[in-house]
Amino acid sequence: MTNIWLFLYYPLLEAKRKLFSMKYLTVIIITGFMCVLYTISLRKFSYLIGYSITPWFYPFLISINFYNLIYFALFIYFFSDAPFFQRNTIYQMIRCGRIKWGVIQIGKILMSSFIYIISGILVSVMVMFPYVRLDSGWGNVIYTLSRTDAWKNYEVSLSFNYDIIVQKSPLQMMILTTIILWLAGTCIGLLMFALSLWIDRMFALFVSTIWVILPIILDNYAGVWRPLAIHFSPISWTRITEIGQFKYGIPRLPSLIFILSAYIVMCVIFSIAALIKLRTIDLKWSSEES
């Protein structure tokens, strides 16, 4: 029972400390700016037709290439202090042991990622105020934009796929979006944690940056190899509206089962790798704010 409390309470404390830092505030401000940039035309459209939009537009927002790129670049910045060695780390390890300390950091990554995802969704809703309302369905605005070419006439920056609206309910899409973004963000955090332990922080930043820009590279240079290469680009899988969609009869992304399984396997591998290295690593603290 004591260990359960340790692995729940202390990761929450660590996550709370990280979420009340200037780094997190900076991330939220930039996220809000990006949301405003990509939803201003949607606000205008809602105002002109006299209908408020439902908050279920978020999966389509995160699927925009450049927004997706900036969103996960902010994840790298958010976890750029990996491997989280501070001045009190040695004291913490003496008290609870290296492995338990590592598990606490993994828990912190999981919790911080989840709160970051929820914050991003809430920010996207806030910037649409007062042209936003709750509804169990997709709503008139999204339905109209998916069924007509009004998005061209009003230069709406978000594209709504009618097939998705027919196939999935808003709740299904939001749950799927939250889970996939959470797993992807956690993967980035754990990848940086493990690599910074095994090699160094700069290498972790380099590899995670390649991860984030790889979808753009594949879109522009992969050509006929893209359907195969996309299986090795985990951030590409976060373009939620492309899951289950086809182009010229070829799937745009791997299957949902493959995506979820791959994320979970990677999270487990990165976690184990970090814990193994923690047993022998020499500690070097960082004074950078986390």
PDB file of C-alpha atoms in Angstrom, residues 4-155:
ATOM      1  CA  ILE A   4       1.171   2.375  -4.383  1.00  0.00           C
ATOM      2  CA  TRP A   5       0.881   5.692  -2.557  1.00  0.00           C
ATOM      3  CA  LEU A   6       4.487   6.499  -3.441  1.00  0.00           C
ATOM      4  CA  PHE A   7       3.978   5.852  -7.156  1.00  0.00           C
ATOM      5  CA  LEU A   8       0.784   7.932  -7.282  1.00  0.00           C
ATOM      6  CA  TYR A   9       1.397  10.809  -4.898  1.00  0.00           C
ATOM      7  CA  TYR A  10       4.991  11.713  -5.755  1.00  0.00           C
ATOM      8  CA  PRO A  11       4.542  11.653  -9.561  1.00  0.00           C
ATOM      9  CA  LEU A  12       1.563  13.952  -9.028  1.00  0.00           C
ATOM     10  CA  LEU A  13       3.709  16.310  -6.953  1.00  0.00           C
ATOM     11  CA  GLU A  14       6.424  16.256  -9.614  1.00  0.00           C
ATOM     12  CA  ALA A  15       3.863  16.912 -12.357  1.00  0.00           C
ATOM     13  CA  LYS A  16       2.325  19.746 -10.337  1.00  0.00           C
ATOM     14  CA  ARG A  17       5.728  21.387  -9.932  1.00  0.00           C
ATOM     15  CA  LYS A  18       6.352  21.129 -13.669  1.00  0.00           C
ATOM     16  CA  LEU A  19       2.915  22.453 -14.570  1.00  0.00           C
ATOM     17  CA  PHE A  20       3.367  25.540 -12.391  1.00  0.00           C
ATOM     18  CA  SER A  21       6.595  26.547 -14.106  1.00  0.00           C
ATOM     19  CA  MET A  22       7.320  29.326 -16.597  1.00  0.00           C
ATOM     20  CA  LYS A  23       8.041  26.650 -19.183  1.00  0.00           C
ATOM     21  CA  TYR A  24       4.470  25.342 -18.998  1.00  0.00           C
ATOM     22  CA  LEU A  25       3.044  28.862 -19.091  1.00  0.00           C
ATOM     23  CA  THR A  26       5.078  29.571 -22.226  1.00  0.00           C
ATOM     24  CA  VAL A  27       3.779  26.390 -23.855  1.00  0.00           C
ATOM     25  CA  ILE A  28       0.156  27.313 -23.089  1.00  0.00           C
ATOM     26  CA  ILE A  29       0.592  30.855 -24.443  1.00  0.00           C
ATOM     27  CA  ILE A  30       2.083  29.592 -27.717  1.00  0.00           C
ATOM     28  CA  THR A  31      -0.629  26.924 -27.982  1.00  0.00           C
ATOM     29  CA  GLY A  32      -3.286  29.599 -27.486  1.00  0.00           C
ATOM     30  CA  PHE A  33      -1.703  31.775 -30.165  1.00  0.00           C
ATOM     31  CA  MET A  34      -1.693  28.868 -32.631  1.00  0.00           C
ATOM     32  CA  CYS A  35      -5.330  28.101 -31.828  1.00  0.00           C
ATOM     33  CA  VAL A  36      -6.320  31.708 -32.487  1.00  0.00           C
ATOM     34  CA  LEU A  37      -4.384  31.690 -35.766  1.00  0.00           C
ATOM     35  CA  TYR A  38      -6.155  28.595 -37.083  1.00  0.00           C
ATOM     36  CA  THR A  39      -9.660  29.251 -35.733  1.00  0.00           C
ATOM     37  CA  ILE A  40     -10.116  32.950 -36.517  1.00  0.00           C
ATOM     38  CA  SER A  41     -11.724  32.132 -39.876  1.00  0.00           C
ATOM     39  CA  LEU A  42     -13.942  29.571 -38.120  1.00  0.00           C
ATOM     40  CA  ARG A  43     -15.070  32.238 -35.641  1.00  0.00           C
ATOM     41  CA  LYS A  44     -15.903  34.536 -38.533  1.00  0.00           C
ATOM     42  CA  PHE A  45     -17.891  31.829 -40.283  1.00  0.00           C
ATOM     43  CA  SER A  46     -19.861  31.032 -37.104  1.00  0.00           C
ATOM     44  CA  TYR A  47     -20.653  34.726 -36.667  1.00  0.00           C
ATOM     45  CA  LEU A  48     -21.815  35.192 -40.251  1.00  0.00           C
ATOM     46  CA  ILE A  49     -24.169  32.197 -40.348  1.00  0.00           C
ATOM     47  CA  GLY A  50     -25.469  32.815 -36.823  1.00  0.00           C
ATOM     48  CA  TYR A  51     -24.612  29.396 -35.374  1.00  0.00           C
ATOM     49  CA  SER A  52     -22.079  28.562 -32.662  1.00  0.00           C
ATOM     50  CA  ILE A  53     -19.652  25.733 -33.271  1.00  0.00           C
ATOM     51  CA  THR A  54     -19.355  22.679 -31.046  1.00  0.00           C
ATOM     52  CA  PRO A  55     -15.956  21.955 -29.413  1.00  0.00           C
ATOM     53  CA  TRP A  56     -15.623  18.759 -31.457  1.00  0.00           C
ATOM     54  CA  PHE A  57     -13.537  20.578 -34.087  1.00  0.00           C
ATOM     55  CA  TYR A  58     -10.340  19.790 -32.154  1.00  0.00           C
ATOM     56  CA  PRO A  59      -9.466  16.477 -33.919  1.00  0.00           C
ATOM     57  CA  PHE A  60      -9.528  18.370 -37.223  1.00  0.00           C
ATOM     58  CA  LEU A  61      -7.388  21.156 -35.778  1.00  0.00           C
ATOM     59  CA  ILE A  62      -4.658  18.806 -34.530  1.00  0.00           C
ATOM     60  CA  SER A  63      -4.589  17.128 -37.961  1.00  0.00           C
ATOM     61  CA  ILE A  64      -3.410  20.322 -39.675  1.00  0.00           C
ATOM     62  CA  ASN A  65       0.209  19.714 -40.649  1.00  0.00           C
ATOM     63  CA  PHE A  66       1.815  22.913 -39.356  1.00  0.00           C
ATOM     64  CA  TYR A  67      -0.288  23.050 -36.183  1.00  0.00           C
ATOM     65  CA  ASN A  68       0.642  19.432 -35.492  1.00  0.00           C
ATOM     66  CA  LEU A  69       4.325  20.255 -36.021  1.00  0.00           C
ATOM     67  CA  ILE A  70       4.321  23.185 -33.580  1.00  0.00           C
ATOM     68  CA  TYR A  71       2.198  21.258 -31.075  1.00  0.00           C
ATOM     69  CA  PHE A  72       4.741  18.459 -30.714  1.00  0.00           C
ATOM     70  CA  ALA A  73       7.704  20.818 -30.956  1.00  0.00           C
ATOM     71  CA  LEU A  74       6.281  22.329 -27.767  1.00  0.00           C
ATOM     72  CA  PHE A  75       6.291  18.843 -26.247  1.00  0.00           C
ATOM     73  CA  ILE A  76      10.041  18.704 -26.858  1.00  0.00           C
ATOM     74  CA  TYR A  77      10.462  22.069 -25.173  1.00  0.00           C
ATOM     75  CA  PHE A  78       8.230  20.918 -22.314  1.00  0.00           C
ATOM     76  CA  PHE A  79      10.446  17.884 -21.620  1.00  0.00           C
ATOM     77  CA  SER A  80      13.741  19.500 -22.623  1.00  0.00           C
ATOM     78  CA  ASP A  81      15.007  19.267 -19.026  1.00  0.00           C
ATOM     79  CA  ALA A  82      15.208  15.455 -19.233  1.00  0.00           C
ATOM     80  CA  PRO A  83      16.636  13.458 -17.459  1.00  0.00           C
ATOM     81  CA  PHE A  84      15.237  15.723 -14.712  1.00  0.00           C
ATOM     82  CA  PHE A  85      18.383  15.786 -12.559  1.00  0.00           C
ATOM     83  CA  GLN A  86      18.162  18.694 -10.131  1.00  0.00           C
ATOM     84  CA  ARG A  87      20.102  19.683  -7.025  1.00  0.00           C
ATOM     85  CA  ASN A  88      17.872  17.573  -4.783  1.00  0.00           C
ATOM     86  CA  THR A  89      17.924  14.467  -7.031  1.00  0.00           C
ATOM     87  CA  ILE A  90      20.697  12.689  -5.117  1.00  0.00           C
ATOM     88  CA  TYR A  91      18.833  13.239  -1.843  1.00  0.00           C
ATOM     89  CA  GLN A  92      15.628  11.864  -3.397  1.00  0.00           C
ATOM     90  CA  MET A  93      17.423   8.798  -4.741  1.00  0.00           C
ATOM     91  CA  ILE A  94      18.996   8.079  -1.362  1.00  0.00           C
ATOM     92  CA  ARG A  95      15.582   8.176   0.253  1.00  0.00           C
ATOM     93  CA  CYS A  96      13.622   6.064  -2.230  1.00  0.00           C
ATOM     94  CA  GLY A  97      16.252   4.363  -4.406  1.00  0.00           C
ATOM     95  CA  ARG A  98      17.205   4.902  -8.039  1.00  0.00           C
ATOM     96  CA  ILE A  99      14.588   2.609  -9.560  1.00  0.00           C
ATOM     97  CA  LYS A 100      11.728   4.071  -7.535  1.00  0.00           C
ATOM     98  CA  TRP A 101      12.914   7.564  -8.421  1.00  0.00           C
ATOM     99  CA  GLY A 102      12.910   6.544 -12.091  1.00  0.00           C
ATOM    100  CA  VAL A 103       9.378   5.151 -11.828  1.00  0.00           C
ATOM    101  CA  ILE A 104       8.279   8.441 -10.250  1.00  0.00           C
ATOM    102  CA  GLN A 105       9.744  10.348 -13.220  1.00  0.00           C
ATOM    103  CA  ILE A 106       7.945   8.041 -15.647  1.00  0.00           C
ATOM    104  CA  GLY A 107       4.731   8.687 -13.737  1.00  0.00           C
ATOM    105  CA  LYS A 108       5.422  12.415 -13.936  1.00  0.00           C
ATOM    106  CA  ILE A 109       5.787  12.173 -17.719  1.00  0.00           C
ATOM    107  CA  LEU A 110       2.494  10.281 -17.985  1.00  0.00           C
ATOM    108  CA  MET A 111       0.601  12.768 -15.815  1.00  0.00           C
ATOM    109  CA  SER A 112       2.201  15.880 -17.308  1.00  0.00           C
ATOM    110  CA  SER A 113       1.443  14.682 -20.843  1.00  0.00           C
ATOM    111  CA  PHE A 114      -2.188  14.012 -20.024  1.00  0.00           C
ATOM    112  CA  ILE A 115      -2.684  17.423 -18.407  1.00  0.00           C
ATOM    113  CA  TYR A 116      -0.933  19.064 -21.356  1.00  0.00           C
ATOM    114  CA  ILE A 117      -3.335  17.342 -23.773  1.00  0.00           C
ATOM    115  CA  ILE A 118      -6.410  18.389 -21.778  1.00  0.00           C
ATOM    116  CA  SER A 119      -5.065  21.936 -21.522  1.00  0.00           C
ATOM    117  CA  GLY A 120      -4.640  22.097 -25.302  1.00  0.00           C
ATOM    118  CA  ILE A 121      -8.251  21.009 -25.837  1.00  0.00           C
ATOM    119  CA  LEU A 122      -9.552  23.522 -23.292  1.00  0.00           C
ATOM    120  CA  VAL A 123      -7.501  26.340 -24.824  1.00  0.00           C
ATOM    121  CA  SER A 124      -8.935  25.582 -28.273  1.00  0.00           C
ATOM    122  CA  VAL A 125     -12.452  25.885 -26.822  1.00  0.00           C
ATOM    123  CA  MET A 126     -11.650  29.077 -24.926  1.00  0.00           C
ATOM    124  CA  VAL A 127     -10.357  30.915 -27.986  1.00  0.00           C
ATOM    125  CA  MET A 128     -13.664  30.210 -29.766  1.00  0.00           C
ATOM    126  CA  PHE A 129     -15.707  31.856 -27.006  1.00  0.00           C
ATOM    127  CA  PRO A 130     -18.456  33.109 -27.360  1.00  0.00           C
ATOM    128  CA  TYR A 131     -18.985  31.250 -30.655  1.00  0.00           C
ATOM    129  CA  VAL A 132     -18.922  27.806 -29.070  1.00  0.00           C
ATOM    130  CA  ARG A 133     -21.611  25.646 -27.485  1.00  0.00           C
ATOM    131  CA  LEU A 134     -21.962  22.115 -26.174  1.00  0.00           C
ATOM    132  CA  ASP A 135     -24.015  19.660 -28.171  1.00  0.00           C
ATOM    133  CA  SER A 136     -24.224  15.880 -28.340  1.00  0.00           C
ATOM    134  CA  GLY A 137     -23.896  16.022 -32.131  1.00  0.00           C
ATOM    135  CA  TRP A 138     -21.373  17.587 -34.487  1.00  0.00           C
ATOM    136  CA  GLY A 139     -23.456  20.740 -34.833  1.00  0.00           C
ATOM    137  CA  ASN A 140     -24.628  22.828 -37.783  1.00  0.00           C
ATOM    138  CA  VAL A 141     -21.301  24.557 -38.427  1.00  0.00           C
ATOM    139  CA  ILE A 142     -19.188  21.415 -38.735  1.00  0.00           C
ATOM    140  CA  TYR A 143     -21.905  19.587 -40.662  1.00  0.00           C
ATOM    141  CA  THR A 144     -22.287  22.465 -43.126  1.00  0.00           C
ATOM    142  CA  LEU A 145     -18.558  22.795 -43.701  1.00  0.00           C
ATOM    143  CA  SER A 146     -18.233  19.040 -44.268  1.00  0.00           C
ATOM    144  CA  ARG A 147     -21.117  18.851 -46.760  1.00  0.00           C
ATOM    145  CA  THR A 148     -20.548  22.024 -48.801  1.00  0.00           C
ATOM    146  CA  ASP A 149     -17.709  24.073 -50.235  1.00  0.00           C
ATOM    147  CA  ALA A 150     -18.502  26.942 -47.864  1.00  0.00           C
ATOM    148  CA  TRP A 151     -15.046  26.528 -46.347  1.00  0.00           C
ATOM    149  CA  LYS A 152     -13.585  27.722 -49.677  1.00  0.00           C
ATOM    150  CA  ASN A 153     -15.877  30.732 -49.953  1.00  0.00           C
ATOM    151  CA  TYR A 154     -15.179  31.846 -46.393  1.00  0.00           C
ATOM    152  CA  GLU A 155     -11.520  30.689 -46.420  1.00  0.00           C
TER     153      GLU A 155
END
